[in-house]
Amino acid sequence: MTKLLPPGEGSRLLIDGKLVAGGAGVFATVNPATEEVLGQAANADAADMDAAIAAARAAFDNTEWSRDHAFRARCLRQLRDALRDNIEELREITIAEVGAPRMLTSGPQLEGPIGDLGYFADLAESYEWVSDLGVAKPMGIPTARTLRREAIGVVGAITPWNFPHQINFAKLGPALAAGCTVVLKPAPDTPWVAALVGTVIAEQTDIPAGVINIVTSDDHQLGAQLVTDPRVDMISFTGSTQTGRTIMAGAAQSLKKVFLELGGKSAFIVLDDTDVAAAASYAGFTVCVHAGQGCALTTRLLVPREQYDTAVAAAAKSMGGIVPGDPNEPGTVCGPVISARQLERVQRYIDIARAEGGTIVTGGGSPDRERGYFIEPTLISGLSNTSTVAQEEIFGPVLVVIPHDGDDDAIRLANESPYGLSGEVWGTDQARIDHVVNGVRTGTLGVNGGIWYSADAPFGGYKQSGIGRELGVAGFEEYLETKLIATAQK
């Protein structure tokens, strides 16, 4: 097997089916666990982005890609299989560049999203692209109506660094299955994991030139260029709520469709009829996974007031036993955060918690390591739900414990947030669980440890956590337009 990235060589852009150098030269990609430069990534300029958009537009307008459902399904399966053939190199790059714990690459950091491409290949073949609405007589004219679903067109996909494969393929899979063409701009923190997928596409699949274009760059203005270009029909963005607002404003110039999966400050609700210590221990563990760098992780632990101390002690024991470590080690749960900038952000929030009167029960600083962007799992008690660290997304292994006074109060606290992305409920009485689930305004909820992530399950948020859904049939249909054809009957 040819190496996707020969030693010492930088990655390349994928534009119009060709692997090319970046017009702005190269920029460094860094291992967050060691702070060492891994190598160079192609650095695109505005002309490269323009060429990528032009290629995607031409591939959509001038080929049969959007209409040949069987061919698209074959290409998606071919891409899945080619990525699997290169899985070990992709795994090593993912661990090194993302700081993803090795254990997660068997699931949502790599192998899971690659496997999900098969779901969308199947959907391209089984979806009801044309449906018959029957004959009606509007204004007395007998008319046969046909409903047709068609690809929306050129999609600009802008993705973050925390789970890059999962998010890249959650956009590429449904968009390609729907018949769209795509310009993908990945985060500058993790350019290689996207660029290497581009190499596989160019060298090991039959995906036509221009259907997928991958543009790596450290210039955020290229994202703005993608958003405002009138040749782009839709923007699919995952990232911060603040950036989502900017994208909405930019997309409004051409009234293009926008899908947004944004921030979260999700609540882990513990009812008083369950094992509060066990629930709190689980909550403490989950917030440490991948150093807390997940928008849907539950970062507010809402526990019965009368068992507050028990919950704090259990969560502290769980989090205190997790030592940030080398993501290459099989047992590592909590690796580094992505960058020095992110490390400073997390530490700043911990300092704010102290200043607002919170108690740092465990953690609160960087572990004793010579290199790497590591932060200790940190548990905060003694603050209200309106405190800064209970309201703002931190994106680190930081958990805030907040007391509630019964089920309705827990619902109120959970909803007392600008976000509504995810959550968790632990209890034993099904009627009470249902009451809480019905009351919390959020896009996904786990119950007693249930896992909601799956290719066929839609994911997205309420309120400032986003617009639309990703994955599942609902996520696939985000990339479709609806056309009604009315034919007069004689």
mmCIF file of C-alpha atoms in Angstrom, residues 45-394:
data_model
loop_
_atom_site.group_PDB
_atom_site.id
_atom_site.type_symbol
_atom_site.label_atom_id
_atom_site.label_comp_id
_atom_site.label_asym_id
_atom_site.label_seq_id
_atom_site.Cartn_x
_atom_site.Cartn_y
_atom_site.Cartn_z
ATOM 1 C CA ASP A 45 -5.370 31.138 -0.782
ATOM 2 C CA ALA A 46 -8.455 32.888 -2.142
ATOM 3 C CA ALA A 47 -7.678 31.754 -5.689
ATOM 4 C CA ASP A 48 -7.597 28.116 -4.546
ATOM 5 C CA MET A 49 -10.972 28.486 -2.851
ATOM 6 C CA ASP A 50 -12.376 30.125 -5.966
ATOM 7 C CA ALA A 51 -11.116 27.219 -8.073
ATOM 8 C CA ALA A 52 -12.625 24.680 -5.663
ATOM 9 C CA ILE A 53 -16.036 26.378 -5.773
ATOM 10 C CA ALA A 54 -15.887 26.593 -9.573
ATOM 11 C CA ALA A 55 -15.025 22.888 -9.787
ATOM 12 C CA ALA A 56 -17.902 21.906 -7.493
ATOM 13 C CA ARG A 57 -20.304 24.100 -9.459
ATOM 14 C CA ALA A 58 -19.253 22.599 -12.777
ATOM 15 C CA ALA A 59 -19.448 19.028 -11.451
ATOM 16 C CA PHE A 60 -22.983 19.629 -10.224
ATOM 17 C CA ASP A 61 -24.243 21.494 -13.282
ATOM 18 C CA ASN A 62 -22.536 19.561 -16.063
ATOM 19 C CA THR A 63 -22.439 15.906 -14.997
ATOM 20 C CA GLU A 64 -24.929 13.179 -14.119
ATOM 21 C CA TRP A 65 -23.670 12.977 -10.534
ATOM 22 C CA SER A 66 -26.836 14.424 -9.007
ATOM 23 C CA ARG A 67 -29.119 12.095 -10.978
ATOM 24 C CA ASP A 68 -27.265 8.772 -10.951
ATOM 25 C CA HIS A 69 -28.232 7.378 -7.532
ATOM 26 C CA ALA A 70 -26.692 3.945 -8.084
ATOM 27 C CA PHE A 71 -23.339 5.405 -9.129
ATOM 28 C CA ARG A 72 -23.211 7.635 -6.065
ATOM 29 C CA ALA A 73 -23.950 4.670 -3.809
ATOM 30 C CA ARG A 74 -21.149 2.696 -5.437
ATOM 31 C CA CYS A 75 -18.708 5.585 -4.995
ATOM 32 C CA LEU A 76 -19.606 5.974 -1.321
ATOM 33 C CA ARG A 77 -19.013 2.284 -0.652
ATOM 34 C CA GLN A 78 -15.780 2.470 -2.620
ATOM 35 C CA LEU A 79 -14.637 5.400 -0.476
ATOM 36 C CA ARG A 80 -15.560 3.539 2.697
ATOM 37 C CA ASP A 81 -13.611 0.476 1.625
ATOM 38 C CA ALA A 82 -10.575 2.486 0.497
ATOM 39 C CA LEU A 83 -10.470 4.318 3.829
ATOM 40 C CA ARG A 84 -10.630 0.978 5.622
ATOM 41 C CA ASP A 85 -7.698 -0.233 3.529
ATOM 42 C CA ASN A 86 -5.710 2.736 4.870
ATOM 43 C CA ILE A 87 -7.124 2.612 8.385
ATOM 44 C CA GLU A 88 -3.872 2.182 10.321
ATOM 45 C CA GLU A 89 -2.164 5.188 8.758
ATOM 46 C CA LEU A 90 -5.312 7.241 9.268
ATOM 47 C CA ARG A 91 -5.442 6.056 12.885
ATOM 48 C CA GLU A 92 -1.870 7.119 13.645
ATOM 49 C CA ILE A 93 -2.351 10.531 12.046
ATOM 50 C CA THR A 94 -5.622 11.030 13.929
ATOM 51 C CA ILE A 95 -4.026 10.232 17.275
ATOM 52 C CA ALA A 96 -1.041 12.460 16.533
ATOM 53 C CA GLU A 97 -2.840 15.458 15.030
ATOM 54 C CA VAL A 98 -6.130 15.479 16.962
ATOM 55 C CA GLY A 99 -4.762 14.172 20.263
ATOM 56 C CA ALA A 100 -7.583 11.632 20.127
ATOM 57 C CA PRO A 101 -7.216 8.749 22.575
ATOM 58 C CA ARG A 102 -6.413 5.550 20.684
ATOM 59 C CA MET A 103 -9.467 3.842 22.180
ATOM 60 C CA LEU A 104 -11.767 6.352 20.469
ATOM 61 C CA THR A 105 -10.391 5.646 17.003
ATOM 62 C CA SER A 106 -12.219 2.314 17.044
ATOM 63 C CA GLY A 107 -15.429 4.297 17.426
ATOM 64 C CA PRO A 108 -16.444 7.918 16.800
ATOM 65 C CA GLN A 109 -12.976 9.283 16.087
ATOM 66 C CA LEU A 110 -12.407 7.156 12.969
ATOM 67 C CA GLU A 111 -13.836 3.697 12.294
ATOM 68 C CA GLY A 112 -17.436 4.551 13.209
ATOM 69 C CA PRO A 113 -17.805 7.499 10.793
ATOM 70 C CA ILE A 114 -16.127 5.574 7.988
ATOM 71 C CA GLY A 115 -18.599 2.737 8.467
ATOM 72 C CA ASP A 116 -21.458 5.261 8.449
ATOM 73 C CA LEU A 117 -20.748 5.991 4.774
ATOM 74 C CA GLY A 118 -22.365 2.632 4.021
ATOM 75 C CA TYR A 119 -25.623 3.778 5.618
ATOM 76 C CA PHE A 120 -25.804 6.753 3.279
ATOM 77 C CA ALA A 121 -24.902 4.602 0.265
ATOM 78 C CA ASP A 122 -27.856 2.384 1.130
ATOM 79 C CA LEU A 123 -30.094 5.420 1.593
ATOM 80 C CA ALA A 124 -29.185 6.791 -1.843
ATOM 81 C CA GLU A 125 -30.551 3.556 -3.333
ATOM 82 C CA SER A 126 -33.615 3.061 -1.129
ATOM 83 C CA TYR A 127 -34.876 6.624 -0.737
ATOM 84 C CA GLU A 128 -38.189 7.519 -2.385
ATOM 85 C CA TRP A 129 -36.916 10.165 -4.772
ATOM 86 C CA VAL A 130 -40.254 10.490 -6.590
ATOM 87 C CA SER A 131 -43.705 10.132 -5.070
ATOM 88 C CA ASP A 132 -47.198 10.368 -6.546
ATOM 89 C CA LEU A 133 -49.630 12.772 -4.895
ATOM 90 C CA GLY A 134 -52.468 11.608 -7.100
ATOM 91 C CA VAL A 135 -54.930 13.670 -9.119
ATOM 92 C CA ALA A 136 -56.696 16.736 -7.784
ATOM 93 C CA LYS A 137 -58.887 19.420 -9.367
ATOM 94 C CA PRO A 138 -57.568 22.816 -8.313
ATOM 95 C CA MET A 139 -59.757 25.502 -9.931
ATOM 96 C CA GLY A 140 -61.600 22.671 -11.659
ATOM 97 C CA ILE A 141 -58.593 21.509 -13.676
ATOM 98 C CA PRO A 142 -57.791 17.786 -13.286
ATOM 99 C CA THR A 143 -54.086 17.686 -12.421
ATOM 100 C CA ALA A 144 -51.698 14.835 -11.679
ATOM 101 C CA ARG A 145 -49.126 15.841 -9.049
ATOM 102 C CA THR A 146 -45.668 14.349 -8.674
ATOM 103 C CA LEU A 147 -43.299 15.195 -5.842
ATOM 104 C CA ARG A 148 -39.620 14.996 -6.662
ATOM 105 C CA ARG A 149 -36.650 15.346 -4.280
ATOM 106 C CA GLU A 150 -33.462 16.692 -5.798
ATOM 107 C CA ALA A 151 -29.998 17.639 -4.577
ATOM 108 C CA ILE A 152 -29.705 21.188 -3.300
ATOM 109 C CA GLY A 153 -26.503 21.831 -5.275
ATOM 110 C CA VAL A 154 -23.047 22.940 -4.123
ATOM 111 C CA VAL A 155 -22.435 22.535 -0.388
ATOM 112 C CA GLY A 156 -19.809 24.449 1.531
ATOM 113 C CA ALA A 157 -18.844 22.355 4.572
ATOM 114 C CA ILE A 158 -16.896 24.023 7.389
ATOM 115 C CA THR A 159 -15.804 21.703 10.181
ATOM 116 C CA PRO A 160 -14.027 21.853 13.578
ATOM 117 C CA TRP A 161 -11.073 19.996 15.060
ATOM 118 C CA ASN A 162 -12.523 17.999 17.957
ATOM 119 C CA PHE A 163 -13.998 14.981 16.114
ATOM 120 C CA PRO A 164 -12.865 15.780 12.565
ATOM 121 C CA HIS A 165 -13.570 12.440 10.867
ATOM 122 C CA GLN A 166 -16.989 12.101 12.467
ATOM 123 C CA ILE A 167 -18.038 15.608 11.504
ATOM 124 C CA ASN A 168 -16.437 15.582 8.037
ATOM 125 C CA PHE A 169 -18.166 12.321 7.109
ATOM 126 C CA ALA A 170 -21.443 13.373 8.736
ATOM 127 C CA LYS A 171 -21.476 16.102 6.091
ATOM 128 C CA LEU A 172 -19.820 14.329 3.159
ATOM 129 C CA GLY A 173 -21.890 11.131 3.503
ATOM 130 C CA PRO A 174 -25.401 12.603 3.289
ATOM 131 C CA ALA A 175 -24.420 15.428 0.933
ATOM 132 C CA LEU A 176 -22.877 13.038 -1.593
ATOM 133 C CA ALA A 177 -25.681 10.511 -1.212
ATOM 134 C CA ALA A 178 -28.154 13.305 -1.922
ATOM 135 C CA GLY A 179 -26.333 14.185 -5.154
ATOM 136 C CA CYS A 180 -24.602 17.364 -4.010
ATOM 137 C CA THR A 181 -21.048 18.405 -4.708
ATOM 138 C CA VAL A 182 -18.926 19.660 -1.824
ATOM 139 C CA VAL A 183 -16.188 22.097 -0.900
ATOM 140 C CA LEU A 184 -14.837 21.057 2.501
ATOM 141 C CA LYS A 185 -12.833 23.505 4.591
ATOM 142 C CA PRO A 186 -11.554 21.683 7.679
ATOM 143 C CA ALA A 187 -10.221 23.372 10.797
ATOM 144 C CA PRO A 188 -6.625 24.637 10.547
ATOM 145 C CA ASP A 189 -5.785 22.711 13.742
ATOM 146 C CA THR A 190 -6.370 19.350 12.017
ATOM 147 C CA PRO A 191 -5.643 19.725 8.292
ATOM 148 C CA TRP A 192 -3.940 16.385 7.673
ATOM 149 C CA VAL A 193 -6.839 14.145 8.655
ATOM 150 C CA ALA A 194 -8.974 15.826 5.983
ATOM 151 C CA ALA A 195 -6.215 16.120 3.391
ATOM 152 C CA LEU A 196 -5.381 12.419 3.627
ATOM 153 C CA VAL A 197 -9.017 11.594 2.912
ATOM 154 C CA GLY A 198 -8.603 13.783 -0.165
ATOM 155 C CA THR A 199 -5.639 11.682 -1.236
ATOM 156 C CA VAL A 200 -7.719 8.508 -0.931
ATOM 157 C CA ILE A 201 -10.533 10.086 -2.960
ATOM 158 C CA ALA A 202 -8.204 11.205 -5.744
ATOM 159 C CA GLU A 203 -6.117 8.049 -5.984
ATOM 160 C CA GLN A 204 -8.372 5.187 -4.913
ATOM 161 C CA THR A 205 -11.973 6.017 -5.915
ATOM 162 C CA ASP A 206 -14.023 6.758 -9.021
ATOM 163 C CA ILE A 207 -15.586 9.885 -7.534
ATOM 164 C CA PRO A 208 -15.601 12.352 -10.470
ATOM 165 C CA ALA A 209 -13.406 15.414 -10.515
ATOM 166 C CA GLY A 210 -14.946 18.374 -8.723
ATOM 167 C CA VAL A 211 -17.490 16.375 -6.724
ATOM 168 C CA ILE A 212 -15.382 16.676 -3.560
ATOM 169 C CA ASN A 213 -12.882 19.475 -3.058
ATOM 170 C CA ILE A 214 -10.842 19.740 0.166
ATOM 171 C CA VAL A 215 -9.259 23.090 0.930
ATOM 172 C CA THR A 216 -6.956 23.347 3.963
ATOM 173 C CA SER A 217 -5.840 26.760 5.153
ATOM 174 C CA ASP A 218 -4.929 28.714 8.267
ATOM 175 C CA ASP A 219 -6.798 31.731 6.863
ATOM 176 C CA HIS A 220 -10.300 31.965 8.334
ATOM 177 C CA GLN A 221 -11.255 34.423 5.586
ATOM 178 C CA LEU A 222 -11.481 31.484 3.192
ATOM 179 C CA GLY A 223 -14.424 30.245 5.231
ATOM 180 C CA ALA A 224 -16.087 33.627 4.826
ATOM 181 C CA GLN A 225 -15.388 33.446 1.086
ATOM 182 C CA LEU A 226 -17.125 30.070 0.919
ATOM 183 C CA VAL A 227 -20.115 31.382 2.881
ATOM 184 C CA THR A 228 -20.709 34.467 0.744
ATOM 185 C CA ASP A 229 -20.010 33.038 -2.730
ATOM 186 C CA PRO A 230 -23.302 32.956 -4.703
ATOM 187 C CA ARG A 231 -22.253 29.760 -6.509
ATOM 188 C CA VAL A 232 -22.601 27.874 -3.204
ATOM 189 C CA ASP A 233 -26.174 26.759 -2.501
ATOM 190 C CA MET A 234 -25.828 25.637 1.132
ATOM 191 C CA ILE A 235 -23.469 25.997 4.069
ATOM 192 C CA SER A 236 -23.147 23.113 6.528
ATOM 193 C CA PHE A 237 -21.244 24.292 9.598
ATOM 194 C CA THR A 238 -20.280 22.733 12.907
ATOM 195 C CA GLY A 239 -18.615 24.934 15.491
ATOM 196 C CA SER A 240 -19.234 27.692 17.986
ATOM 197 C CA THR A 241 -22.495 29.575 18.313
ATOM 198 C CA GLN A 242 -20.687 32.878 17.847
ATOM 199 C CA THR A 243 -19.236 31.768 14.503
ATOM 200 C CA GLY A 244 -22.641 30.333 13.552
ATOM 201 C CA ARG A 245 -24.177 33.785 13.904
ATOM 202 C CA THR A 246 -21.509 35.226 11.599
ATOM 203 C CA ILE A 247 -22.157 32.492 9.035
ATOM 204 C CA MET A 248 -25.909 33.143 9.099
ATOM 205 C CA ALA A 249 -25.295 36.818 8.431
ATOM 206 C CA GLY A 250 -22.899 36.089 5.573
ATOM 207 C CA ALA A 251 -25.174 33.488 3.987
ATOM 208 C CA ALA A 252 -28.086 35.931 4.085
ATOM 209 C CA GLN A 253 -26.496 37.919 1.251
ATOM 210 C CA SER A 254 -27.469 35.199 -1.228
ATOM 211 C CA LEU A 255 -30.225 33.636 0.915
ATOM 212 C CA LYS A 256 -28.506 30.269 0.784
ATOM 213 C CA LYS A 257 -29.633 27.475 3.086
ATOM 214 C CA VAL A 258 -27.682 27.112 6.325
ATOM 215 C CA PHE A 259 -27.286 24.050 8.543
ATOM 216 C CA LEU A 260 -25.714 24.829 11.909
ATOM 217 C CA GLU A 261 -24.599 22.449 14.675
ATOM 218 C CA LEU A 262 -23.357 24.732 17.413
ATOM 219 C CA GLY A 263 -22.498 24.887 21.088
ATOM 220 C CA GLY A 264 -23.864 23.113 24.114
ATOM 221 C CA LYS A 265 -23.985 23.267 27.884
ATOM 222 C CA SER A 266 -25.856 20.058 28.428
ATOM 223 C CA ALA A 267 -27.324 18.949 31.740
ATOM 224 C CA PHE A 268 -26.903 15.559 33.407
ATOM 225 C CA ILE A 269 -30.058 15.270 35.547
ATOM 226 C CA VAL A 270 -30.055 12.846 38.475
ATOM 227 C CA LEU A 271 -33.410 12.057 40.099
ATOM 228 C CA ASP A 272 -33.652 11.189 43.775
ATOM 229 C CA ASP A 273 -34.955 7.660 43.160
ATOM 230 C CA THR A 274 -31.712 6.398 41.646
ATOM 231 C CA ASP A 275 -28.185 5.675 42.854
ATOM 232 C CA VAL A 276 -26.946 9.260 42.952
ATOM 233 C CA ALA A 277 -23.328 8.294 43.601
ATOM 234 C CA ALA A 278 -23.228 5.934 40.629
ATOM 235 C CA ALA A 279 -24.800 8.554 38.362
ATOM 236 C CA ALA A 280 -22.402 11.270 39.506
ATOM 237 C CA SER A 281 -19.434 8.947 39.022
ATOM 238 C CA TYR A 282 -20.557 8.230 35.451
ATOM 239 C CA ALA A 283 -21.053 11.939 34.753
ATOM 240 C CA GLY A 284 -17.550 12.631 36.022
ATOM 241 C CA PHE A 285 -16.100 9.998 33.729
ATOM 242 C CA THR A 286 -17.913 11.090 30.562
ATOM 243 C CA VAL A 287 -16.890 14.743 30.829
ATOM 244 C CA CYS A 288 -13.233 13.648 30.743
ATOM 245 C CA VAL A 289 -13.471 11.701 27.480
ATOM 246 C CA HIS A 290 -11.251 13.323 24.827
ATOM 247 C CA ALA A 291 -10.423 16.034 27.392
ATOM 248 C CA GLY A 292 -14.012 17.232 27.368
ATOM 249 C CA GLN A 293 -13.780 18.420 23.775
ATOM 250 C CA GLY A 294 -17.279 17.457 22.684
ATOM 251 C CA CYS A 295 -20.155 19.834 22.111
ATOM 252 C CA ALA A 296 -22.708 17.281 23.334
ATOM 253 C CA LEU A 297 -20.915 16.246 26.516
ATOM 254 C CA THR A 298 -22.879 16.855 29.711
ATOM 255 C CA THR A 299 -21.012 19.564 31.638
ATOM 256 C CA ARG A 300 -23.657 20.511 34.246
ATOM 257 C CA LEU A 301 -24.458 17.860 36.844
ATOM 258 C CA LEU A 302 -27.876 18.531 38.418
ATOM 259 C CA VAL A 303 -28.358 16.487 41.589
ATOM 260 C CA PRO A 304 -30.915 16.365 44.445
ATOM 261 C CA ARG A 305 -30.011 19.022 47.003
ATOM 262 C CA GLU A 306 -30.219 16.604 49.927
ATOM 263 C CA GLN A 307 -27.643 14.333 48.237
ATOM 264 C CA TYR A 308 -25.385 17.104 46.941
ATOM 265 C CA ASP A 309 -22.372 16.175 49.070
ATOM 266 C CA THR A 310 -22.675 12.518 48.067
ATOM 267 C CA ALA A 311 -22.731 13.473 44.395
ATOM 268 C CA VAL A 312 -19.759 15.826 44.713
ATOM 269 C CA ALA A 313 -17.699 13.161 46.479
ATOM 270 C CA ALA A 314 -18.526 10.502 43.873
ATOM 271 C CA ALA A 315 -17.817 12.758 40.893
ATOM 272 C CA ALA A 316 -14.564 13.941 42.494
ATOM 273 C CA LYS A 317 -13.403 10.361 43.034
ATOM 274 C CA SER A 318 -14.202 9.465 39.432
ATOM 275 C CA MET A 319 -12.523 12.520 37.919
ATOM 276 C CA GLY A 320 -9.594 12.470 40.322
ATOM 277 C CA GLY A 321 -8.761 8.956 39.184
ATOM 278 C CA ILE A 322 -8.434 9.996 35.540
ATOM 279 C CA VAL A 323 -4.947 11.237 34.748
ATOM 280 C CA PRO A 324 -4.463 13.087 31.443
ATOM 281 C CA GLY A 325 -2.048 11.061 29.392
ATOM 282 C CA ASP A 326 -0.484 10.074 26.117
ATOM 283 C CA PRO A 327 -3.294 9.476 23.602
ATOM 284 C CA ASN A 328 -1.224 6.671 22.103
ATOM 285 C CA GLU A 329 -1.615 4.573 25.237
ATOM 286 C CA PRO A 330 -4.555 2.121 24.965
ATOM 287 C CA GLY A 331 -5.957 3.035 28.383
ATOM 288 C CA THR A 332 -5.933 6.810 27.962
ATOM 289 C CA VAL A 333 -9.356 8.423 28.247
ATOM 290 C CA CYS A 334 -8.324 12.055 28.671
ATOM 291 C CA GLY A 335 -5.653 13.242 26.258
ATOM 292 C CA PRO A 336 -4.555 16.811 25.547
ATOM 293 C CA VAL A 337 -6.708 19.720 24.454
ATOM 294 C CA ILE A 338 -5.984 20.760 20.899
ATOM 295 C CA SER A 339 -3.758 23.821 21.359
ATOM 296 C CA ALA A 340 -2.114 26.286 23.710
ATOM 297 C CA ARG A 341 -4.959 28.674 22.941
ATOM 298 C CA GLN A 342 -7.545 26.127 24.062
ATOM 299 C CA LEU A 343 -5.550 25.280 27.169
ATOM 300 C CA GLU A 344 -5.503 28.962 28.122
ATOM 301 C CA ARG A 345 -9.257 29.186 27.521
ATOM 302 C CA VAL A 346 -10.050 26.267 29.819
ATOM 303 C CA GLN A 347 -7.729 27.572 32.535
ATOM 304 C CA ARG A 348 -9.311 31.016 32.285
ATOM 305 C CA TYR A 349 -12.757 29.533 32.972
ATOM 306 C CA ILE A 350 -11.429 27.635 35.992
ATOM 307 C CA ASP A 351 -9.967 30.895 37.301
ATOM 308 C CA ILE A 352 -13.326 32.613 36.743
ATOM 309 C CA ALA A 353 -15.023 29.892 38.792
ATOM 310 C CA ARG A 354 -12.647 30.578 41.664
ATOM 311 C CA ALA A 355 -13.234 34.319 41.384
ATOM 312 C CA GLU A 356 -17.006 33.818 41.495
ATOM 313 C CA GLY A 357 -16.744 31.856 44.735
ATOM 314 C CA GLY A 358 -16.681 28.309 43.422
ATOM 315 C CA THR A 359 -14.744 25.482 45.030
ATOM 316 C CA ILE A 360 -12.303 23.486 42.901
ATOM 317 C CA VAL A 361 -12.945 20.043 44.353
ATOM 318 C CA THR A 362 -10.411 18.270 42.187
ATOM 319 C CA GLY A 363 -8.112 19.344 39.354
ATOM 320 C CA GLY A 364 -7.905 23.015 38.497
ATOM 321 C CA GLY A 365 -4.589 23.187 36.693
ATOM 322 C CA SER A 366 -2.144 21.466 34.379
ATOM 323 C CA PRO A 367 -0.633 18.107 35.361
ATOM 324 C CA ASP A 368 3.075 17.716 35.931
ATOM 325 C CA ARG A 369 4.127 17.039 32.348
ATOM 326 C CA GLU A 370 7.027 18.627 30.503
ATOM 327 C CA ARG A 371 5.214 19.071 27.185
ATOM 328 C CA GLY A 372 1.709 18.997 25.782
ATOM 329 C CA TYR A 373 -1.535 20.897 26.187
ATOM 330 C CA PHE A 374 -2.929 18.976 29.143
ATOM 331 C CA ILE A 375 -5.453 20.094 31.763
ATOM 332 C CA GLU A 376 -6.550 18.155 34.835
ATOM 333 C CA PRO A 377 -10.163 16.933 34.998
ATOM 334 C CA THR A 378 -11.752 19.645 37.123
ATOM 335 C CA LEU A 379 -14.830 19.476 39.330
ATOM 336 C CA ILE A 380 -16.441 22.719 40.521
ATOM 337 C CA SER A 381 -18.969 22.997 43.339
ATOM 338 C CA GLY A 382 -20.609 25.844 45.220
ATOM 339 C CA LEU A 383 -21.846 27.849 42.225
ATOM 340 C CA SER A 384 -25.350 28.526 40.938
ATOM 341 C CA ASN A 385 -26.754 27.679 37.532
ATOM 342 C CA THR A 386 -26.354 31.337 36.510
ATOM 343 C CA SER A 387 -22.595 31.380 37.102
ATOM 344 C CA THR A 388 -20.288 31.879 34.146
ATOM 345 C CA VAL A 389 -18.983 28.313 34.098
ATOM 346 C CA ALA A 390 -22.538 26.931 34.253
ATOM 347 C CA GLN A 391 -23.736 29.059 31.339
ATOM 348 C CA GLU A 392 -20.823 29.234 28.882
ATOM 349 C CA GLU A 393 -19.308 26.405 26.873
ATOM 350 C CA ILE A 394 -15.772 25.654 28.074
#
